[in-house]
XYZ file of C-alpha atoms in Angstrom:
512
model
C 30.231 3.922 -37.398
C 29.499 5.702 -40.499
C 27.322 8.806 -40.678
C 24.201 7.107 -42.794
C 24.258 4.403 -39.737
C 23.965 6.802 -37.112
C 21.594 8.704 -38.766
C 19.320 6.273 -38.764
C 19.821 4.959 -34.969
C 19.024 8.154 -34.997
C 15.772 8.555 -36.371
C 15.039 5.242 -34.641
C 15.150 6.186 -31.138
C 13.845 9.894 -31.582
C 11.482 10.315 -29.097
C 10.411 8.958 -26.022
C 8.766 5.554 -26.186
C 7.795 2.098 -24.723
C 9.240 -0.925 -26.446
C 8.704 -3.468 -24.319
C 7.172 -4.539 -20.653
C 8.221 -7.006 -18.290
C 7.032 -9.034 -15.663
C 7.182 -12.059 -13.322
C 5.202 -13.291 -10.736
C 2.693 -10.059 -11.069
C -0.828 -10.227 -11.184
C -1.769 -13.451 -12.448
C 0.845 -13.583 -14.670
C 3.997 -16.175 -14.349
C 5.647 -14.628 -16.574
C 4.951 -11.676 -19.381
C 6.882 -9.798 -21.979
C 5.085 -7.637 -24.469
C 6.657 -5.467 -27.400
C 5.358 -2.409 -28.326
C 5.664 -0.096 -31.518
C 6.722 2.834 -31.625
C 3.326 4.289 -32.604
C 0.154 2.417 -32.179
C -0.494 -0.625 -30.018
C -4.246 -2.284 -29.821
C -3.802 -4.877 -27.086
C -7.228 -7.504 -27.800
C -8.433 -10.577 -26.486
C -10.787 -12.583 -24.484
C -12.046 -10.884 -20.971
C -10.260 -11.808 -18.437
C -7.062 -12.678 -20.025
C -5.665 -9.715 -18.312
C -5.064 -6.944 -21.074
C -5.666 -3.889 -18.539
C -2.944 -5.922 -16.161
C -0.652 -5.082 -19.020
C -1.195 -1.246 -18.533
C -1.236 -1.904 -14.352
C 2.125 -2.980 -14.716
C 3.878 -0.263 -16.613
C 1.799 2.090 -13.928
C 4.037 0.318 -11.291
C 6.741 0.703 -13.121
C 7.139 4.289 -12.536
C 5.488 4.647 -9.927
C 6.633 3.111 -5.956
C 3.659 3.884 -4.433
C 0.902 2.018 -6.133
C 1.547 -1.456 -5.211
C -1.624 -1.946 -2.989
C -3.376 -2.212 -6.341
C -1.964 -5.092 -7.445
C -0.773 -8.966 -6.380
C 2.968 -9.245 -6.019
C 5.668 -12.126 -4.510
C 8.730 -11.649 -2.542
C 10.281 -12.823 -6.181
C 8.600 -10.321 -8.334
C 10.286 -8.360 -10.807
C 8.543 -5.537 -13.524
C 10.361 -2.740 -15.707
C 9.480 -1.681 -18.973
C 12.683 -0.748 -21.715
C 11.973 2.856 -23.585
C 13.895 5.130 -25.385
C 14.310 8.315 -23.363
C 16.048 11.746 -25.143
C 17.986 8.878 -27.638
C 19.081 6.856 -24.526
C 18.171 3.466 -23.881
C 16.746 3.248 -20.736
C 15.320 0.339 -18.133
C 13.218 1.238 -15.780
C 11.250 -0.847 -12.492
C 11.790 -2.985 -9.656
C 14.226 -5.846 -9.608
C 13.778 -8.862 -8.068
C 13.311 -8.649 -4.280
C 12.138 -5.066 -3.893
C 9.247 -5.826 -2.661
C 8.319 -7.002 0.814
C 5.471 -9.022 1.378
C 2.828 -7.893 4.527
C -0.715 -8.349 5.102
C -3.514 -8.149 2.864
C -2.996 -5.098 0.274
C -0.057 -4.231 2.133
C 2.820 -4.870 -0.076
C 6.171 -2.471 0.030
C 8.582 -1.524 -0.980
C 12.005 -3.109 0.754
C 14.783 -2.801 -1.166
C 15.460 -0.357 -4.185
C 16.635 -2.648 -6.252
C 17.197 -1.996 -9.945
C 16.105 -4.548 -12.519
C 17.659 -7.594 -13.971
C 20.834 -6.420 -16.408
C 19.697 -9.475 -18.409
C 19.113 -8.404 -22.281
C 20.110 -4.908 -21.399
C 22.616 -4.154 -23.368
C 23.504 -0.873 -23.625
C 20.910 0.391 -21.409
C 20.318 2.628 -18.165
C 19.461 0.753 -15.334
C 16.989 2.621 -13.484
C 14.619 2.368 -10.315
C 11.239 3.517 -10.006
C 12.411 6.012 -7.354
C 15.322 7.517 -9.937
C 12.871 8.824 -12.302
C 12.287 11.592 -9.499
C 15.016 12.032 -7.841
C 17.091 12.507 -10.687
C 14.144 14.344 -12.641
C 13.658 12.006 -15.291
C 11.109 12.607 -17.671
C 9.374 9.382 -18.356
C 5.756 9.688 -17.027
C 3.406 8.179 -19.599
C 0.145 9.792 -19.310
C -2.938 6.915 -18.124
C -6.569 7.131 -18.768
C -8.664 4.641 -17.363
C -12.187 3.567 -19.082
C -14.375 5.790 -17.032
C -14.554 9.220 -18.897
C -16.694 11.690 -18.468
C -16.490 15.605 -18.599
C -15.997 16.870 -15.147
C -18.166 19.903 -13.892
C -16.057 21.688 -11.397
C -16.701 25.387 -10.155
C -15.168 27.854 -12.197
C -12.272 28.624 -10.206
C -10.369 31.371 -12.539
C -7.157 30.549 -14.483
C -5.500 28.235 -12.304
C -1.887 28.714 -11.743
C 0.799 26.552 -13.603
C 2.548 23.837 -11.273
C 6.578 23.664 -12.031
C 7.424 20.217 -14.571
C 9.039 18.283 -12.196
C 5.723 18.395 -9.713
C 3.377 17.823 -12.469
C 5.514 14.722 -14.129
C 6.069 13.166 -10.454
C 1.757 13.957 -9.931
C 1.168 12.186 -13.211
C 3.203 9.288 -12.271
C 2.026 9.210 -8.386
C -1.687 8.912 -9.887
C -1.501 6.552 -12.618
C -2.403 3.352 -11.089
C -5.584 5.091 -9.733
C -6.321 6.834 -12.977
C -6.424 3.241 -14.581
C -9.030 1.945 -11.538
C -11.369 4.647 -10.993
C -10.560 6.919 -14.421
C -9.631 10.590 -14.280
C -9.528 13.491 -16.956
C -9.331 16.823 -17.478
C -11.982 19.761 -16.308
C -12.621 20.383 -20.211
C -14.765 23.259 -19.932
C -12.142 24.942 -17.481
C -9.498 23.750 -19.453
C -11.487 25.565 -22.617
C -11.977 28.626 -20.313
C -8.505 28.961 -19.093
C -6.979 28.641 -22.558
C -9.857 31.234 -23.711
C -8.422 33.879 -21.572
C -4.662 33.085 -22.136
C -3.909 32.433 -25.683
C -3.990 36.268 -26.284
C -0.815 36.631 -24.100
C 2.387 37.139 -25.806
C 3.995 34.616 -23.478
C 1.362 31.731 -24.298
C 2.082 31.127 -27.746
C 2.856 27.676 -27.505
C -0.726 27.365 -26.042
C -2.465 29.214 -28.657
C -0.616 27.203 -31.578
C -2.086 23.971 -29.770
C -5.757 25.347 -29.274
C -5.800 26.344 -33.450
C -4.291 22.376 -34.305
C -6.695 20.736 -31.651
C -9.832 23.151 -32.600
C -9.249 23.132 -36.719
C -9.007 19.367 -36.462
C -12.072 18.331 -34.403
C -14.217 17.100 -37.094
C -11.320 14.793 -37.782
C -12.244 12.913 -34.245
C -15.985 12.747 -34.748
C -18.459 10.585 -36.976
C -18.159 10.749 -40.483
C -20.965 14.227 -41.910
C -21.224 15.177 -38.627
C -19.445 18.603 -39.062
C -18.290 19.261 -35.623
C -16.986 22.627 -34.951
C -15.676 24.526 -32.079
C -17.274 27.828 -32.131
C -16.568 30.391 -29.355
C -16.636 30.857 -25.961
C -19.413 33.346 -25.126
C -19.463 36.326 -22.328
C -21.396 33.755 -19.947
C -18.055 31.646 -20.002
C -20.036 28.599 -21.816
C -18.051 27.277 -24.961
C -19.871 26.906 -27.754
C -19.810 23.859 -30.482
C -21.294 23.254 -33.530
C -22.725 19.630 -34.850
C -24.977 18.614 -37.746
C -24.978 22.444 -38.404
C -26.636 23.110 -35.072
C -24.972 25.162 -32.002
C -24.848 23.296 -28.794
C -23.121 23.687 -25.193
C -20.852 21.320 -23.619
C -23.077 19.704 -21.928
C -25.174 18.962 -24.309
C -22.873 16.936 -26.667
C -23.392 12.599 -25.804
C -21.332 10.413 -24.018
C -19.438 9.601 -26.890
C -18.184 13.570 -27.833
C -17.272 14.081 -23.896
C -15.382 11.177 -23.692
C -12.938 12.109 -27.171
C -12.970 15.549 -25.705
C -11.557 14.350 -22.398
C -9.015 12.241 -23.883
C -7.820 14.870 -26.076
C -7.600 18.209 -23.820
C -6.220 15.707 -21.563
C -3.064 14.477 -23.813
C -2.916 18.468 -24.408
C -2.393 19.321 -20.610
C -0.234 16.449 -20.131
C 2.329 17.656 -22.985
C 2.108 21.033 -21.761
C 2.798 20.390 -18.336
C 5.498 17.831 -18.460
C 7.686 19.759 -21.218
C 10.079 22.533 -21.167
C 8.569 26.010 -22.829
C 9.783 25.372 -26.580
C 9.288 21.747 -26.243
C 5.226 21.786 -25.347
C 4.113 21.787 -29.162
C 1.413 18.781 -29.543
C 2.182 17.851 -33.184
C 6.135 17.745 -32.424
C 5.871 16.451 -28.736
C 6.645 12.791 -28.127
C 5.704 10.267 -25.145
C 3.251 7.434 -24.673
C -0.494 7.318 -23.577
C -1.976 4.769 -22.243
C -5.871 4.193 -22.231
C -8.146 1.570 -21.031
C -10.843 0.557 -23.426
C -10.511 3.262 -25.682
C -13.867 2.396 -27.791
C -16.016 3.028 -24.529
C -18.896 5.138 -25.127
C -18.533 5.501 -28.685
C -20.512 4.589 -31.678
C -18.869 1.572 -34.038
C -18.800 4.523 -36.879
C -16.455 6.782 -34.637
C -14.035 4.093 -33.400
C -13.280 3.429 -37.199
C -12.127 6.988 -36.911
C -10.680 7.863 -33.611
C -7.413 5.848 -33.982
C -7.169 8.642 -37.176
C -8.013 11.479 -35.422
C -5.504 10.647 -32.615
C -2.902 10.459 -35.197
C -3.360 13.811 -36.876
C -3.587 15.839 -33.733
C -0.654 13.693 -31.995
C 1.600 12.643 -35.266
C 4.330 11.573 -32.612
C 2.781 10.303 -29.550
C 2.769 6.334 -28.911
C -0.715 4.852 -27.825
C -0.718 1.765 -26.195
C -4.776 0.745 -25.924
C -6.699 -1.992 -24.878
C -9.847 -2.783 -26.699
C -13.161 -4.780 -26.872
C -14.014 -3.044 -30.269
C -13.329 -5.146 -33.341
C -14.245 -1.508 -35.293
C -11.212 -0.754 -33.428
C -8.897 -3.398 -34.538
C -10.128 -3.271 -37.783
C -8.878 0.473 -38.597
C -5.249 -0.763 -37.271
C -2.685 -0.659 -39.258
C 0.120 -3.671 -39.890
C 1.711 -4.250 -36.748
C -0.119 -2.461 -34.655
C -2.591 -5.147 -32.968
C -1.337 -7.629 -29.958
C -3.413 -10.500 -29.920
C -4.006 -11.813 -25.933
C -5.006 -15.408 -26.123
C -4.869 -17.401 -22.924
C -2.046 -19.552 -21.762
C -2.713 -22.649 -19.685
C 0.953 -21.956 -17.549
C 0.136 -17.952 -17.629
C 3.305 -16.929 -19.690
C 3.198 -14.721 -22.218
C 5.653 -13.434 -25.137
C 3.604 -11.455 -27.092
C 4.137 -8.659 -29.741
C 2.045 -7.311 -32.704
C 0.625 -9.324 -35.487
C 2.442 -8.269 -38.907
C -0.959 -8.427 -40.411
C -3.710 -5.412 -40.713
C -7.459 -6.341 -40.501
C -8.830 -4.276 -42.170
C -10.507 -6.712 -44.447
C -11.779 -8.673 -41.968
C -15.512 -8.748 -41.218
C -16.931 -7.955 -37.319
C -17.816 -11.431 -36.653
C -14.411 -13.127 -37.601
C -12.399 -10.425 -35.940
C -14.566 -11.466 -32.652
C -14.100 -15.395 -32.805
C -10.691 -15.231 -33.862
C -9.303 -12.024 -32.121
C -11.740 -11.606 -29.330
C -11.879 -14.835 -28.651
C -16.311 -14.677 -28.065
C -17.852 -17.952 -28.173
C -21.275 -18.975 -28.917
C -21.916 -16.029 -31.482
C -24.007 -17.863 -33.548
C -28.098 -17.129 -33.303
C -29.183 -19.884 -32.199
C -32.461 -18.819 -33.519
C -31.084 -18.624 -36.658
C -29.340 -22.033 -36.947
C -32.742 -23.874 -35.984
C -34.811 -21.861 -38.744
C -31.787 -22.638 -41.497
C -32.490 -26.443 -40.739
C -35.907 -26.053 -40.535
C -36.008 -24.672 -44.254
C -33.190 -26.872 -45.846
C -35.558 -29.633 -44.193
C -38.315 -28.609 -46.135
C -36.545 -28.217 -49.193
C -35.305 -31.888 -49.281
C -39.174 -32.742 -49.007
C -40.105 -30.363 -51.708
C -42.928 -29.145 -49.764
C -42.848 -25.964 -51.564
C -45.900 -24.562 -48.995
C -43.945 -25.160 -45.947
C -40.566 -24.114 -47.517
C -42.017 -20.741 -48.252
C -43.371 -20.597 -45.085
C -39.403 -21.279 -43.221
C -38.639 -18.709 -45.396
C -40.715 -15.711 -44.198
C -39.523 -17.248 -40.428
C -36.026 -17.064 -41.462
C -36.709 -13.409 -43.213
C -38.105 -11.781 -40.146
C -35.116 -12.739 -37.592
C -32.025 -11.749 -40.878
C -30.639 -8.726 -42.515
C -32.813 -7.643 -46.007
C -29.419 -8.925 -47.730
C -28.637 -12.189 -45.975
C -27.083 -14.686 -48.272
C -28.950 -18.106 -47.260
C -32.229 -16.299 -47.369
C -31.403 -15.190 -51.394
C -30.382 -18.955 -51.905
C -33.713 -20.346 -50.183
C -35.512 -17.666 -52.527
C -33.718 -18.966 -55.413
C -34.555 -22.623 -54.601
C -37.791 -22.213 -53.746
C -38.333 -20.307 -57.115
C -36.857 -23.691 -59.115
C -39.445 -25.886 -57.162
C -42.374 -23.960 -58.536
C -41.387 -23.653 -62.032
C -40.843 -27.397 -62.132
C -44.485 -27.869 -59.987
C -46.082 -25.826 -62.975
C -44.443 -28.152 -65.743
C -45.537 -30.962 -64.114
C -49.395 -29.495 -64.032
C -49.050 -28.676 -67.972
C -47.715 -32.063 -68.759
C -50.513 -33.321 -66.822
C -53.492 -31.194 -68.404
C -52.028 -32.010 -71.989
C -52.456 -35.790 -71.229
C -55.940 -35.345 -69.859
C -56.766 -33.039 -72.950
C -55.659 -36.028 -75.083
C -57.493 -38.793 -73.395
C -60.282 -37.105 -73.762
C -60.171 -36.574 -77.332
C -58.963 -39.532 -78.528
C -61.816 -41.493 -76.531
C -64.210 -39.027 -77.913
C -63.215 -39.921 -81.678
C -62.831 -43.841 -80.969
C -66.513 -44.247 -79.817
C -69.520 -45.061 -82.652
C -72.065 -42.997 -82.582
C -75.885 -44.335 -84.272
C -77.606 -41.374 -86.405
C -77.564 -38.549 -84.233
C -75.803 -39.881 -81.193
C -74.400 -37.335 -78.292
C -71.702 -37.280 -75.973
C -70.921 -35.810 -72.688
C -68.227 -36.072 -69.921
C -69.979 -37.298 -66.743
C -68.690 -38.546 -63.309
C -70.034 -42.244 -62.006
C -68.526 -44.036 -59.693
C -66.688 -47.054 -59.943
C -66.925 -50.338 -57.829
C -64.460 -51.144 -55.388
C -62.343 -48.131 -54.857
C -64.695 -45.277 -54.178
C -63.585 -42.674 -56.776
C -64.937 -40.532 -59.237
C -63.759 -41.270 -63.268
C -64.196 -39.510 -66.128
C -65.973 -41.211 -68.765
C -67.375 -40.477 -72.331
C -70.632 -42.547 -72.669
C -74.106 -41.808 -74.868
C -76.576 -39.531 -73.324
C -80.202 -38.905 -74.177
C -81.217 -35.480 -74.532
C -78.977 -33.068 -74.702
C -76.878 -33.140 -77.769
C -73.126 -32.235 -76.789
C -71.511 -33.545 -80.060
C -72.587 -33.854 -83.579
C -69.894 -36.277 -84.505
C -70.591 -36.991 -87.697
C -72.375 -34.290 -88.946
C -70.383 -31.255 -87.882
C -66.586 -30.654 -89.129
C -63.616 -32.110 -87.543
C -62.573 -28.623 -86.313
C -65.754 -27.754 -84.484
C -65.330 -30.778 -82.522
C -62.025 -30.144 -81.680
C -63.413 -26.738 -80.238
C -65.609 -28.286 -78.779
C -63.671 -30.431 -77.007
C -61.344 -27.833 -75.877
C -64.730 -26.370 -74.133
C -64.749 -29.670 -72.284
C -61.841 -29.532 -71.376
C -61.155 -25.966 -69.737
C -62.202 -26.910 -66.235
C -59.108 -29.237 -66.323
C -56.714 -26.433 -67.238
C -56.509 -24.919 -63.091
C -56.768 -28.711 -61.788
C -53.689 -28.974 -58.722
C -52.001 -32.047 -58.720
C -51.146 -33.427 -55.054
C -49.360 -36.582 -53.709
């Protein structure tokens, strides 16, 4: 093998990584293979399709004493492949290791090690192998309730050994999926307050300055969020919209990125050698459940970023409701979950980003939500292209202001309606002229046409006809009052005076 070659194999499996699950008869699943990436993996789809069973089943994986959790078959067989220290590794149950008992009481019988099938080149390993031979592959799991947890202060708590605190993280992953977990963040502050001052704890200190000088990184665009100090009365101080604040009084959404975050911290410190605990060189995959929960759509369009640039080497494997979320993924980073009829799965990233795609498309076609039209909406749409087939322009404009109060100031079939709506008037209004130029010439021309005897006057006046009760207008003689002097006056003062006539005609509606 030449040296350019294995360079690059390498390159490739530096680090410690997922690439792909396995499972049959688990769950609901018949069968289910999913590849992963060696950085970040959205899993998204329709509730219920079983995207959190995904991240159950790696838990079991590594761990032999979670299987109450789930629904297994004397036939069962799960292990996930990963690249461990540049060695290609299988690890999980093969077929027949479990025994089936009574409700939720499913054990372990046999240790045997999974299928050889498509493992090439790779460590077979049981679940039970990863601590007896002190393997570390123990990816860290957060579950999607998250909250900052208030314990009392209890001093700087001692250091467990590696080995205990990769075998706790594996022994509690199932559970941290169910009912969530986290780190203590304010003692976890606290305790790194008082240490990072200690020659020994310089790995610690370098990891408090990365995660501290990149904070505003993880939160909402202008919000300026600082870490400020930890005062004498052992509170630690932030700083947001220019404004200091405690811990406690930072929302939902800060306490849940804050758990996440010291949490990945005190996993990589824990679970690493001293000299291999540095978080922007440190390798390994997290798992989290619903990683948009409590957070505003303007900060999941940043946290997969801010992940990134404090953890440059860690693999994520998420699952998601958040189409803010999928939409800041990058190409070949989102698995799309759709459901099959015969529950198998072979599923792996789309090669696609998108990032152009708008929040209701991503939901139909990634989500998989039905029934996201307003139904509202569609009714008052009809209702106003109803009204403009009839031309009623009062009714029209009347949909319209409906239509406006339930839409966005910008929405497209409002601005057409508008438009539309505009035409019908401006051809109403030519119509009216048309008709008040025809009227003005009736007038005159039976004005001129009629004899007058000496000094004869005219007038407009209303009778009624026979037959069809209307009102006409008619020139006839009157006695009197002298309107027009047509034939001693000029040509252009009768014309004047006509136009005098006239005017009352000039704001006449015409009506169907």
């Amino acid at each position: 093998m030449s040296s350019t070659i294995a360079e690059l194999l390498r390159l490739t499996m530096s680090g410690n990584y997922i690439e792909r699950v396995y499972a049959k008869e688990v769950r609901a699943f018949k069968e289910i293979s999913v590849e992963f990436s060696k950085g970040f993996n959205f899993i998204a789809g329709e509730n219920g399709v079983g995207k959190t069973s995904i991240l159950a089943i790696i838990s079991h994986c590594t761990n032999i004493r979670s299987f109450t959790e789930s629904k297994f078959t004397e036939n069962s067989e799960l292990h996930f492949d990963a690249i461990h220290n540049n060695e290609r590794i299988r690890c999980g149950h093969g077929e027949g290791s479990i025994k089936i008992g009574g409700y939720r009481e499913d054990t372990l019988r046999l240790h045997n090690t999974p299928s050889d099938k498509g493992a090439e080149n790779r460590r077979l390993l049981h679940a039970y192998e990863l601590e007896s031979k002190k393997i570390n592959l123990s990816p860290l799991f957060i579950g999607a309730v998250r909250s900052i947890s208030y314990l009392g202060l209890e001093g700087i708590k001692k250091e467990n050994n590696k080995v205990h605190c990769q075998n706790q993280y594996r022994q509690a992953s199932t559970m941290s999926l169910i009912n969530g977990s986290g780190t203590s963040v304010k003692q976890w502050i606290i305790n790194r307050y008082f240490i990072i001052d200690k020659g020994w704890a310089w790995e610690e200190k370098n990891n408090f300055e990365h995660f501290t000088s990149r904070l505003a990184k993880l939160a909402p665009f202008d919000s300026d969020f600082k870490y400020v100090d930890t005062g004498r009365d052992m509170e630690p101080v932030f700083e947001l919209h220019g404004k200091k604040c405690y811990l406690e009084q930072l929302s939902s959404g800060f306490q849940s990125v804050l758990t996440i975050v010291t949490s990945i911290i005190e996993w990589i410190e824990k679970c690493n050698d001293e000299g291999s605990r540095d978080i922007r060189t440190a390798s390994g995959t997290v798992i989290i459940d619903e990683l948009d929960a409590h957070l505003h759509p303007e900060w999941q369009l940043r946290i997969r970023d801010g992940l990134e640039v404090i953890f440059p080497n860690v693999q994520f494997i998420v699952t998601t409701h958040s189409p803010h979320l999928i939409a800041s993924a990058k190409e070949n980073e989102v698995i799309v979950m759709r459901k099959s009829d015969d529950d198998t799965y072979d599923l792996k990233a789309e090669s696609k980003s998108y990032s152009g795609w708008t929040t209701d498309q991503i939901l139909k076609d990634v989500m998989g939500v039905k029934g996201l039209d307003n139904k509202l909406y569609a009714v008052l749409i009809d209702d106003a292209f109803d009204k403009l087939a009839d031309k009623d322009i009062r009714a029209l404009e009347e949909s319209i202001v409906n239509l406006e109060k339930v839409t966005h100031p910008d929405d497209t079939i409002c601005m057409v309606l508008r438009t539309k709506l505009a035409g019908l008037k401006a051809v109403s209004d030519e119509d009216i002229a048309t008709v008040m130029m025809d009227t003005r010439g009736v007038v005159k021309s039976s004005l001129a046409a009629r004899p007058t005897r000496g000094r004869v006057k005219s007038s407009l006046v209303a009778r009624p006809t026979r037959g069809r009760a209307k009102s006409s207008l008619v020139a006839r003689p009157t006695r009197g009052r002298a309107r027009f002097d047509l034939t001693d006056k000029p040509a252009k003062e009768i014309e004047d005076e006509t136009t005098e006539v006239t005017k009352p005609f000039d704001d006449l509606k015409v009506t169907d």
